[in-house]
Coordinates of C-alpha atoms and ligand atoms in Angstrom, one line a residue:
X1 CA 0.0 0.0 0.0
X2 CA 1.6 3.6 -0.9
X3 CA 2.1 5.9 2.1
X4 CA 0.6 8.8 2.4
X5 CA 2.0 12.1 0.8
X6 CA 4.0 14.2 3.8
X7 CA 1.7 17.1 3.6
X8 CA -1.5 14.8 4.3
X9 CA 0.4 13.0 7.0
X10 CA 2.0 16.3 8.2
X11 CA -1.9 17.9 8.4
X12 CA -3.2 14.9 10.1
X13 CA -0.7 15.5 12.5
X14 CA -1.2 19.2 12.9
X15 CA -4.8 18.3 13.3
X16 CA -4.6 15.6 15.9
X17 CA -2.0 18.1 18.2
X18 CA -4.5 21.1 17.7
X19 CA -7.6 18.7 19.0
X20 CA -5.0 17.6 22.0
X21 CA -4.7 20.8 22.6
X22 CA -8.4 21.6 22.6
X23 CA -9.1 19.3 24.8
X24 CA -6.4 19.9 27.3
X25 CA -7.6 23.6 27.3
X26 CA -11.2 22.2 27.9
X27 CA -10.4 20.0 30.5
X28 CA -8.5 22.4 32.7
X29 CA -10.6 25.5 31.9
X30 CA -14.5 24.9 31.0
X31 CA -15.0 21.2 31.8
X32 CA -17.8 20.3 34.6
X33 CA -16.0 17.2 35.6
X34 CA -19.0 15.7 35.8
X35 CA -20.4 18.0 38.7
X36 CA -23.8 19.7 38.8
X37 CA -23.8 22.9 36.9
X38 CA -26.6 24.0 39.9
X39 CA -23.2 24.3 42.0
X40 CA -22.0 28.0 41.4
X41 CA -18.2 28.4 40.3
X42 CA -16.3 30.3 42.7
X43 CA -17.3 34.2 42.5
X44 CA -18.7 33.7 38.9
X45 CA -21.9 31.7 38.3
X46 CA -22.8 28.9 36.1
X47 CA -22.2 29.9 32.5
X48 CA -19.4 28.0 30.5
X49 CA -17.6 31.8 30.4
X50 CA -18.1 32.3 34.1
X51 CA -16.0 28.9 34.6
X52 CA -13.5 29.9 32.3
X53 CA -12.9 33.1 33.9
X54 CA -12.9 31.7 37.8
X55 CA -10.4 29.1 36.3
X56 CA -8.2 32.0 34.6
X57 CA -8.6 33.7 38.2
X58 CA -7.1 30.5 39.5
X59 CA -3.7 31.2 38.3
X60 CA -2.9 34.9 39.0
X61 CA -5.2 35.6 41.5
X62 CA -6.4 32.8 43.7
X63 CA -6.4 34.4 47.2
X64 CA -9.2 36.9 46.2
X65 CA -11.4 34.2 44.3
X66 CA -11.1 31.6 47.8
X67 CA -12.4 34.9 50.0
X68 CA -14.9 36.1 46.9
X69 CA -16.3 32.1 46.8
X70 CA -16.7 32.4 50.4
X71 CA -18.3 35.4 51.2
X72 CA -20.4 34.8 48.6
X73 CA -21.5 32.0 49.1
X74 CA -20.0 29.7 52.2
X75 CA -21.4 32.9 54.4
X76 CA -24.8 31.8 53.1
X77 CA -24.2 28.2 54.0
X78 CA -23.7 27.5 50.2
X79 CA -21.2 25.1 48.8
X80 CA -19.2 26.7 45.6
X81 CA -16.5 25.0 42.9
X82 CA -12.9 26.3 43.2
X83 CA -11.0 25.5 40.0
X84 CA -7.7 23.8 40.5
X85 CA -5.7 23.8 37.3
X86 CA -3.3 20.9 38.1
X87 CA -5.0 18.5 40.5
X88 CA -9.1 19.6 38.9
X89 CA -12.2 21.4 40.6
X90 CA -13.0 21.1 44.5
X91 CA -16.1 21.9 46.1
X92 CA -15.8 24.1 48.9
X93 CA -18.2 23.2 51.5
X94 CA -19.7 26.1 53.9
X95 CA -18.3 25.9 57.3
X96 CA -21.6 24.8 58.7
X97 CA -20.7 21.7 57.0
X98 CA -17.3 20.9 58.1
X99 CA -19.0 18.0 60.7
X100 CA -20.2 16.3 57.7
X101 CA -17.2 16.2 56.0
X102 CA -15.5 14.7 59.3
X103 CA -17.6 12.5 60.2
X104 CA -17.6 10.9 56.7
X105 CA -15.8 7.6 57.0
X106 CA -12.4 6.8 54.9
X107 CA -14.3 4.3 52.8
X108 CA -16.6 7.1 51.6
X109 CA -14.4 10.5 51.8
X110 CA -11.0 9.8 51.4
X111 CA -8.1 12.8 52.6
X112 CA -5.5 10.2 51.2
X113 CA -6.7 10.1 47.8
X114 CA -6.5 13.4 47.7
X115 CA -2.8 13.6 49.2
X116 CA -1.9 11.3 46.8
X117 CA -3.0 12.8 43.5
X118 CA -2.0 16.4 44.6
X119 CA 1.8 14.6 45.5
X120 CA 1.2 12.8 41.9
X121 CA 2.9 9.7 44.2
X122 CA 2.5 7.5 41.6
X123 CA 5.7 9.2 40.4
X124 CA 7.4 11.2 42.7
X125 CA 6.8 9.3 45.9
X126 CA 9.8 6.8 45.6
X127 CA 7.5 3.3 46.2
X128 CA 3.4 2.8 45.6
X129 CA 2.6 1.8 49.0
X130 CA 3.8 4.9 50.2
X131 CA 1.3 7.8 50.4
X132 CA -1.3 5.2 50.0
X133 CA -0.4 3.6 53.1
X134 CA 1.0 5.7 55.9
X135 CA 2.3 2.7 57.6
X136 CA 4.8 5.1 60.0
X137 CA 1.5 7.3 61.0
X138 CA 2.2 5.2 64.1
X139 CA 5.4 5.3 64.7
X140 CA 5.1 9.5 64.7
X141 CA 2.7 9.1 67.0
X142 CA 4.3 7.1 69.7
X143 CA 7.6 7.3 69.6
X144 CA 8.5 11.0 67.9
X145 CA 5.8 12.8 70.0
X146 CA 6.2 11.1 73.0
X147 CA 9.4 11.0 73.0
X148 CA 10.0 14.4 72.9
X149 CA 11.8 15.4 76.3
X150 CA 14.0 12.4 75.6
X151 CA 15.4 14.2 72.6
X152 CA 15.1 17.8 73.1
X153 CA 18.6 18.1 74.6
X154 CA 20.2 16.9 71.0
X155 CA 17.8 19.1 69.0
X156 CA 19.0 22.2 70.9
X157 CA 22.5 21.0 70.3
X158 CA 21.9 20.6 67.0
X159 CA 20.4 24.1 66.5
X160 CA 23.4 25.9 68.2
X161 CA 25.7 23.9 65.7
X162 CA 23.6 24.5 62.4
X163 CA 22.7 28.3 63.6
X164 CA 26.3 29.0 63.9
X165 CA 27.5 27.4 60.8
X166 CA 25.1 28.8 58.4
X167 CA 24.4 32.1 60.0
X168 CA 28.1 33.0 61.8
X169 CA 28.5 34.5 65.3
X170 CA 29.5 37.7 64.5
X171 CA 28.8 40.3 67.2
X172 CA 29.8 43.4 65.7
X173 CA 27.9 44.1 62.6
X174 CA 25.1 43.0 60.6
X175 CA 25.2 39.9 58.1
X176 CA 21.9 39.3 55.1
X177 CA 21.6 35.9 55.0
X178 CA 19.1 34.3 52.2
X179 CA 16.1 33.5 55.0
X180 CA 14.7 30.3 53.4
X181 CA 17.5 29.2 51.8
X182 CA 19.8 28.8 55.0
X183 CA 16.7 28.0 56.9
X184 CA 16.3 24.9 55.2
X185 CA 19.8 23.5 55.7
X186 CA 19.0 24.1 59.6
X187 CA 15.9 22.9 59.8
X188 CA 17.2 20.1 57.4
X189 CA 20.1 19.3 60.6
X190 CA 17.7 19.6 63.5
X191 CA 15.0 17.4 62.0
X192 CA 18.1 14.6 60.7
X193 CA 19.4 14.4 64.0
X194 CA 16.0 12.7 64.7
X195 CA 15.6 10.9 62.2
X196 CA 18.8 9.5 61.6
X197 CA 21.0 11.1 64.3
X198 CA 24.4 12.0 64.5
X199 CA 26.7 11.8 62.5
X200 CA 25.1 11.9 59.4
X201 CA 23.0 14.9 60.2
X202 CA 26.1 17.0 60.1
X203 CA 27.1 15.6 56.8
X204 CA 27.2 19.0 54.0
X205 CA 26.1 16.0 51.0
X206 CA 23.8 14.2 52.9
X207 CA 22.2 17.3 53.9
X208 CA 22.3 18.9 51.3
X209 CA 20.7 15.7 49.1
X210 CA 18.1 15.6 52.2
X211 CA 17.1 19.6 51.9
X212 CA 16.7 19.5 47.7
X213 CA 14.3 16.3 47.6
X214 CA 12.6 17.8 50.4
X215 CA 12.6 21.3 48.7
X216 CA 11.7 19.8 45.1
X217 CA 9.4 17.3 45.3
X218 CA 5.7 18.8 45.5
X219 CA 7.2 21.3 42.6
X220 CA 7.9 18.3 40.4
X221 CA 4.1 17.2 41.3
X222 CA 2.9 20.2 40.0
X223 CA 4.8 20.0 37.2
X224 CA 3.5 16.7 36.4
X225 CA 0.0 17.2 37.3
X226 CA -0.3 19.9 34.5
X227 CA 0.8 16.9 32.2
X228 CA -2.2 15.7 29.9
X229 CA -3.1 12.0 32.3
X230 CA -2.0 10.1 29.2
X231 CA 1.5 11.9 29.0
X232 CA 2.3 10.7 32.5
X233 CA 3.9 7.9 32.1
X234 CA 5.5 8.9 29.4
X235 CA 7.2 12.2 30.8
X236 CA 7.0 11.6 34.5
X237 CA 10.5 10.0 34.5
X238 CA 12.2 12.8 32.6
X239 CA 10.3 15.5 35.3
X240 CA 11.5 13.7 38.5
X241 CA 15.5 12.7 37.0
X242 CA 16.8 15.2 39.4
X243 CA 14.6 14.1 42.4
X244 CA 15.2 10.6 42.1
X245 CA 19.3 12.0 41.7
X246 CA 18.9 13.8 44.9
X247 CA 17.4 10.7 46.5
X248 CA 19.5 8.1 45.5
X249 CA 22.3 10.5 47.0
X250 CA 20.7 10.6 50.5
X251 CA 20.0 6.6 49.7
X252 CA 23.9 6.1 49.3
X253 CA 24.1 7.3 52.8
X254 CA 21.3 5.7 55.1
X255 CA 21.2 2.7 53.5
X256 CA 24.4 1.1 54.6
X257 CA 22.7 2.3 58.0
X258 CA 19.2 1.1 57.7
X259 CA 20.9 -2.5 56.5
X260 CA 23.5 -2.8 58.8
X261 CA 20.9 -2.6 61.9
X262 CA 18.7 -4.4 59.8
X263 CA 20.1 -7.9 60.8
X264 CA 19.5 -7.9 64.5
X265 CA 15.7 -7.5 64.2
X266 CA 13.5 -10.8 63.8
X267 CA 9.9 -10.2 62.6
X268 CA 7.4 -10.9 64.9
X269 CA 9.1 -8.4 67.6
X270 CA 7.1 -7.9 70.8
X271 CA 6.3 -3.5 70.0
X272 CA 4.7 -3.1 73.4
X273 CA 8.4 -3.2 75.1
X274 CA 11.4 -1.7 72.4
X275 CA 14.9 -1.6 73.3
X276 CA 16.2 2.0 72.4
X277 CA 19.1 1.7 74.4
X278 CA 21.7 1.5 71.5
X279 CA 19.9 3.2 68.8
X280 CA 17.4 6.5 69.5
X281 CA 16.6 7.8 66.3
X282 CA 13.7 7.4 63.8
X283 CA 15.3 4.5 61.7
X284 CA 15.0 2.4 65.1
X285 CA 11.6 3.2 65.6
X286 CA 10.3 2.9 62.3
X287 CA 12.8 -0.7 61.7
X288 CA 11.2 -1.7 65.2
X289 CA 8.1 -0.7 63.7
X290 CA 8.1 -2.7 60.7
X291 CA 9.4 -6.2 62.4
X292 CA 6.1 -6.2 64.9
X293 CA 4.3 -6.1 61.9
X294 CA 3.4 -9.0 59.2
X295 CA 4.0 -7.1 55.9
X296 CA 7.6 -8.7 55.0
X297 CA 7.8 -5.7 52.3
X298 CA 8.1 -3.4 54.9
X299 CA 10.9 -5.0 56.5
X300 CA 13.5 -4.1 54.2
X301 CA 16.5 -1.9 54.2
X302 CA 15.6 -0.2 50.9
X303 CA 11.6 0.1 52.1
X304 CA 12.6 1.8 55.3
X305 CA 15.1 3.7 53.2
X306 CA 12.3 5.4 50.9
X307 CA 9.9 6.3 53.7
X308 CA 13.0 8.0 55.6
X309 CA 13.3 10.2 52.4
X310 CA 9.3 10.9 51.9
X311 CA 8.7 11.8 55.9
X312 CA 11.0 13.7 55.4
X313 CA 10.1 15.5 53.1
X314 CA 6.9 15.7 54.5
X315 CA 8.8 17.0 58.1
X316 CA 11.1 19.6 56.6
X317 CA 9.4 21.5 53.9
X318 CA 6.9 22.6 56.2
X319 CA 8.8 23.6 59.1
X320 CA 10.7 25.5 57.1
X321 CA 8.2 27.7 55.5
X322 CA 6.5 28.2 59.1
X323 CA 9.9 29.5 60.7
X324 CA 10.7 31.5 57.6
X325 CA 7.2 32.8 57.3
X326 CA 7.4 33.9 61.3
X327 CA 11.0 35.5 60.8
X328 CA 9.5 38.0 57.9
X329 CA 6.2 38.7 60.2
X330 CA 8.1 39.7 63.3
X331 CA 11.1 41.4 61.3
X332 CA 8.6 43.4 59.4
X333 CA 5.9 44.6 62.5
X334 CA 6.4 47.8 63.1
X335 CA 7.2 46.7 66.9
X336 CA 9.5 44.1 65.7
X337 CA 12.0 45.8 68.2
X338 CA 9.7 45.2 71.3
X339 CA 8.4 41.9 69.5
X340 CA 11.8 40.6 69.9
X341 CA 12.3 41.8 73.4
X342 CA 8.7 40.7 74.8
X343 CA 9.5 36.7 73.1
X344 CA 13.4 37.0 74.3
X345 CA 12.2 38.1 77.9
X346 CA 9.8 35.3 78.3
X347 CA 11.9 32.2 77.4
X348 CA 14.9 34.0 79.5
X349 CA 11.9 34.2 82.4
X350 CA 11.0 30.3 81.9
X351 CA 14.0 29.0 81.7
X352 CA 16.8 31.0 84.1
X353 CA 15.4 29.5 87.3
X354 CA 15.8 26.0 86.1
X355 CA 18.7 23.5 85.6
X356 CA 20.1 22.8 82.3
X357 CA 18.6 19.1 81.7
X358 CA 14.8 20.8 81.9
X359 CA 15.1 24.1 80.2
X360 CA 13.3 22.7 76.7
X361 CA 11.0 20.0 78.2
X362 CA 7.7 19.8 76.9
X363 CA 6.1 21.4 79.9
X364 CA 8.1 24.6 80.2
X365 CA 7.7 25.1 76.1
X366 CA 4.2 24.6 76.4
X367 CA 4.4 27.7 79.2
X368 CA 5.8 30.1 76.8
X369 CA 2.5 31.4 75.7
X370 CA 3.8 34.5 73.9
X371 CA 6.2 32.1 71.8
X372 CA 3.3 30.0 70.6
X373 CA 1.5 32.4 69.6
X374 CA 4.0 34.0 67.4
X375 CA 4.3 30.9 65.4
X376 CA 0.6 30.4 65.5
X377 CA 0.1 33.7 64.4
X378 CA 2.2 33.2 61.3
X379 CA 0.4 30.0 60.6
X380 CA -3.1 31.5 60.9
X381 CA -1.8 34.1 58.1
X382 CA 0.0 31.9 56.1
X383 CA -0.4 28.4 56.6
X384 CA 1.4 27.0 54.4
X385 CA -1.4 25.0 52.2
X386 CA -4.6 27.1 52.0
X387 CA -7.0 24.2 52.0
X388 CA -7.8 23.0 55.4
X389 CA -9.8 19.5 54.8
X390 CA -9.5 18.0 51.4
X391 CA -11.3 14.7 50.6
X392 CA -11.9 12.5 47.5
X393 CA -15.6 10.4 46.8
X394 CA -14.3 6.9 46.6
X395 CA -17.7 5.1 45.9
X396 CA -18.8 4.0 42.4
X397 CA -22.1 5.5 42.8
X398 CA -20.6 8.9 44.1
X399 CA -22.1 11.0 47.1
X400 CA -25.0 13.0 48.4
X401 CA -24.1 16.7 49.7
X402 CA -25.9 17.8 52.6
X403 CA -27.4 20.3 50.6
X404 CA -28.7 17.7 48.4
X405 CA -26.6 17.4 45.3
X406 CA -24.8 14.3 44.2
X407 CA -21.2 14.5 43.4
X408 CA -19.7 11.6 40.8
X409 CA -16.8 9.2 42.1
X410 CA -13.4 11.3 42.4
X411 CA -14.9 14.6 43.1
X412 CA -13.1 16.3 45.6
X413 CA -14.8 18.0 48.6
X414 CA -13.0 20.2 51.2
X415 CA -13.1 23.4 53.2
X416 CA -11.1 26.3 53.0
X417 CA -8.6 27.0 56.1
X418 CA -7.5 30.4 53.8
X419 CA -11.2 32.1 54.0
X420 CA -11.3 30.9 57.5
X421 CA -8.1 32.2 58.8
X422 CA -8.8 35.4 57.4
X423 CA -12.7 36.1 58.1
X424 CA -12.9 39.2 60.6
X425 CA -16.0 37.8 62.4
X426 CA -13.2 35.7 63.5
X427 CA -10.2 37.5 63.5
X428 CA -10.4 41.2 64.0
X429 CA -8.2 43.0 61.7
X430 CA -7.6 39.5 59.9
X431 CA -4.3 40.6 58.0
X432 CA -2.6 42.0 60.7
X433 CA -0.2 40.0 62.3
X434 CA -0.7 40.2 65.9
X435 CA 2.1 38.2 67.6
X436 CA 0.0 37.9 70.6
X437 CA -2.9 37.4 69.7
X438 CA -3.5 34.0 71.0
X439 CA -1.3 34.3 73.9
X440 CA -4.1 35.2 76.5
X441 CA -6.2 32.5 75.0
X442 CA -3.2 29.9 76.0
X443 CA -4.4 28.6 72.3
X444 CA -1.1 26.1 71.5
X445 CA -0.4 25.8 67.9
X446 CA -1.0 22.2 67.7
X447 CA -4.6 23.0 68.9
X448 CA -6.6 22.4 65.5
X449 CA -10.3 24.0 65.4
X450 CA -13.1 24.8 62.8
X451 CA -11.4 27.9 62.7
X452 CA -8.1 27.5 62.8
X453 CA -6.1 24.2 60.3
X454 CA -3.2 25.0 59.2
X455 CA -2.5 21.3 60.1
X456 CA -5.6 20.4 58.8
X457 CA -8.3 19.3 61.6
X458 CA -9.4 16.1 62.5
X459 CA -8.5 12.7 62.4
X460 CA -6.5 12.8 59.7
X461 CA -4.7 16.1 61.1
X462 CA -0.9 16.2 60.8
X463 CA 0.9 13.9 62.9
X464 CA 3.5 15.6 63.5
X465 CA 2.7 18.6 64.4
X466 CA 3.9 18.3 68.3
X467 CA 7.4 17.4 66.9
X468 CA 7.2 20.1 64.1
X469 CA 5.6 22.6 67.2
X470 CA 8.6 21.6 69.8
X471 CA 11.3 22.1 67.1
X472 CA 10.1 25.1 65.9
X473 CA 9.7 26.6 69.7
X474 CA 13.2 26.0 70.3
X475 CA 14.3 26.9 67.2
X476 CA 12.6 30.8 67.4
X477 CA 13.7 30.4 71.2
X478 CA 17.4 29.9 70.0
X479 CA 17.1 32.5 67.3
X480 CA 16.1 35.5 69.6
X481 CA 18.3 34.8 72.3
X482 CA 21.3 33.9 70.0
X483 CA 20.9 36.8 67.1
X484 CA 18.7 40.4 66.7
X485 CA 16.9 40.2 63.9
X486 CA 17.3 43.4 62.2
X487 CA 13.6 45.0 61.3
X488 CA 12.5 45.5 57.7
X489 CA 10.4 48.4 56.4
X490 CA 8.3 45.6 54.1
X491 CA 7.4 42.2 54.3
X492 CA 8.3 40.1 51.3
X493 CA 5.9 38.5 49.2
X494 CA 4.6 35.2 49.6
X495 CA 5.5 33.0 46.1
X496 CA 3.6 30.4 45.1
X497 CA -0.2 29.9 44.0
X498 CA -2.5 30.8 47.3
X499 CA 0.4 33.0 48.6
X500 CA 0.9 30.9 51.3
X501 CA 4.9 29.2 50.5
X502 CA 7.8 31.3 52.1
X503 CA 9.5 34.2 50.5
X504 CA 13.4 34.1 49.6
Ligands
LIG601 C1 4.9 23.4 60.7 C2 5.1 22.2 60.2 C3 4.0 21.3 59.6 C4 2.8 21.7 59.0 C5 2.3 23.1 58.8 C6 2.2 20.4 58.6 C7 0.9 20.4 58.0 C8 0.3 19.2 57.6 C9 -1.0 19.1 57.0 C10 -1.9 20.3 56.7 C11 -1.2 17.8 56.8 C12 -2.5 17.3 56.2 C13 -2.4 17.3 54.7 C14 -3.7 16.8 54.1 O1 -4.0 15.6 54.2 O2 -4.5 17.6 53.7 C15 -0.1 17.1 57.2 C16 0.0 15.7 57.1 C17 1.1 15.0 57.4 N1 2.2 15.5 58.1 FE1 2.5 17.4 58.6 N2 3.0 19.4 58.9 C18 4.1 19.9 59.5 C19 5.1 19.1 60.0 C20 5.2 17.8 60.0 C21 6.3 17.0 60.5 C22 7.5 17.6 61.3 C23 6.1 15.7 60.2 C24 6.8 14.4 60.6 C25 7.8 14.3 61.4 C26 4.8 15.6 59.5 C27 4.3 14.5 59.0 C28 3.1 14.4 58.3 C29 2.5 13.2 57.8 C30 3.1 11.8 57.8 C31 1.3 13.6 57.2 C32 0.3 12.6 56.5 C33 -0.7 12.1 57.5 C34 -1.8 11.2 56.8 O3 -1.7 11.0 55.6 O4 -2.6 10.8 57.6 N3 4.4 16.9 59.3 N4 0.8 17.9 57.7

């Protein structure tokens, strides 16, 4: 059979990419997704213009469209479509019906689903099982929470040694450091000394392998979630080279770890009574963890290996953004002077009367009110993903709303922490950051509400946000009474789609 002639072939092909493209601009811009049109998109209506231009608003101007959707409608107990351009449409729910979304079992609203399409884990997340099953939920909450006071002593050794070697002690005269940027390599140390203790958390390649997955990763989802679904595959590899670079780096250096304490653990470990005697650290726990359980996958070096890199990923990022986030609000109050003195006074007050092996228990932390509320301060104006609840519809036959419309399978249904955190009914002068404003109210930034979930609220809240909460205290702590921060006429921007990342 003759071939075609090239210009028939080359104007099929021109045809076929111009319907692709077509049909990508439809999907991400006018489509329904299946959901009822009677569900208002956010700020503009029904019409197949009105979605177009709320998803266009999506991209350079999100923060006003969540408040728009929500005092438009969520103040009326109405539920509205936010347009998502990477991960597809959510409805936002009215606050009134955040105890519905709760109380919505895992089998019918699922938060993971959503966690793991947003993270596009399929690619970027090292192994399947490993968004999709958070087997070391567990072992955050046992053994990093409570074993806080048992660690605290290394984490404020480990801040003294990473504040001094990124930012200097020099008395004498001002230095600019890049805020996030050296943030992260601290935050990177403090939270490695935990997870995999000394003295690979003082290791500049490990660390610095550790801090760029941690750093990259969600940007690489993003990237790939803009991918047309059937180009995945396909291009994913190519979009995560340099993550799966940086891991296999941090890999060359826990592994011979994780295998070498591998070979005195037999499965079917009694975890009611662990021995930490020899071995205090998160690849202990999480090893213990996986031999007084049945799943032999989970037992390997390399398995342990790969969640080590997702948590954390999962533990730095975030920290890092909060403490840079807090830095620029109290740098940039016009008190940041007195700010500084009022936080620096109270952690001198709660810890000179006590001896050294106490100072930065849990307890006295939790007693520096002002110092809390700082951080939870910056949170509630920041926090650092602007959703608050986010759940997928995992049934075939989809799900009823409570105000009665039905929602197809893989619609995603949430509430919106950014509206919330900024409503004046609830917080007077809502952008203002007010340091102290929760100090009165003993509110501890761990202390999830309807109002307040920056780590989300609920049972799937953030784990480990009393670990993230006690390093972060003694990190500010250290900061004040080791360095002045000098003030700044203006804060900088926020990057990043809702606003909400860290600035430079
Ligand atoms: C200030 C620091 C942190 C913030 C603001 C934060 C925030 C959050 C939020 C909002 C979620 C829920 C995401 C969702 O499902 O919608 C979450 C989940 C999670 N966080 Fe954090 N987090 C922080 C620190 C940490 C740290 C230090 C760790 C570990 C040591 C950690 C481990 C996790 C894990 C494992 C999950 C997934 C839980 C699940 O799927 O059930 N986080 N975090």
């Amino acid at each position: 059979m003759p071939y075609p002639p090239a210009d028939v072939l080359g104007w099929f092909l021109a045809a076929a990419g111009l319907a692709s493209a077509l049909a990508y601009i439809w999907d991400r811009f006018y489509s329904l997704h299946g959901l009822p049109s009677s569900i208002p998109w956010a700020s503009a209506g029904h019409s197949l213009l009105a979605r177009g231009r709320s998803s266009r608003r999506s991209l350079f101007g999100l923060r006003a469209l969540i408040e728009e959707g929500y005092n438009t409608y969520s103040k009326h107990n109405l539920p509205f479509i936010l347009p998502n351009l990477a991960t597809g449409p959510e409805i936002i729910l009215p606050p009134r019906d955040l105890k519905w979304l709760l109380d919505q079992p895992d089998a019918i609203l699922n938060q993971n689903a959503v966690n793991t399409a947003f993270l596009a884990a399929d690619h970027t997340m090292l192994h399947p099982h490993i968004i999709r099953d958070t087997v070391h939920g567990h072992v955050i909450r046992r053994e990093l929470t409570k074993n806080l006071d048992s660690y605290a002593a290394a984490i404020v050794d480990e801040i003294e040694e990473a504040l001094s070697g990124t930012w200097g002690r020099n008395a004498r005269d001002w230095t600019d450091v890049p805020a996030y940027e050296s943030l992260l390599r601290v935050v990177a140390a403090i939270s490695n000394r935990v997870l995999v203790g000394l003295p690979l958390c003082r290791d500049p390649a490990y660390l610095k392998a550790s801090a760029t997955f941690a750093r990259n990763v969600v940007l690489t989802a993003g990237a790939i979630n803009l991918l047309p679904p059937f180009l995945r595959p396909l291009l994913a590899p190519l979009f995560t080279a340099y993550d799966t670079l940086q891991y296999r780096r941090l890999a060359a250096h826990i592994y011979p770890i994780v295998a070498a304490r591998v070979s005195s653990f037999k499965p079917g470990m009694d975890y009611k009574s662990p021995d930490y005697s020899a071995h205090n650290d998160y690849v202990q726990w999480a090893l213990h963890d996986a031999f007084s359980h049945a799943d032999p996958a989970e037992r390997t070096a390399e398995m342990i290996t790969k969640r080590l890199a997702v948590l954390s990923f999962a533990a730095i990022q975030s920290s890092v953004i909060t403490i840079t986030n807090a830095l620029f609000d109290i740098a940039s109050h016009p008190d940041s002077l007195d700010i500084q003195a009022a936080l620096r006074a109270e952690v001198t007050a709660t810890t000179a009367a006590l001896p050294p092996a106490q100072q930065w228990s849990r307890k006295h932390l939790a007693g520096m009110h002002a110092l809390d509320s700082a951080l939870r301060e910056s949170m509630r104006l920041w926090g650092f993903i602007a959703r608050g609840v986010s759940k997928a519809v995992l049934p075939a036959e989809g799900i009823r709303l409570p105000t009665g419309e039905h929602l197809p399978q893989g619609s995603k249904i949430g509430i919106m922490a950014w509206a919330l955190h900024h409503d004046p009914s609830l917080y007077p002068s809502p952008y203002a950051y007010q340091p102290f404003r929760f100090a009165d109210k003993r509110l501890s930034m761990v202390t999830s509400s309807p109002a307040f979930m920056p780590f989300s609220h609920g049972r799937h809240a953030c784990p480990g946000r009393f670990f993230a909460a006690n390093q972060l205290k003694l990190l500010l702590a250290h900061i004040l009474l080791k360095y002045d921060i000098a003030p700044i006429p203006t804060r900088p921007p926020n990057p990043y789609g809702g606003g909400h990342g860290a600035g430079g």
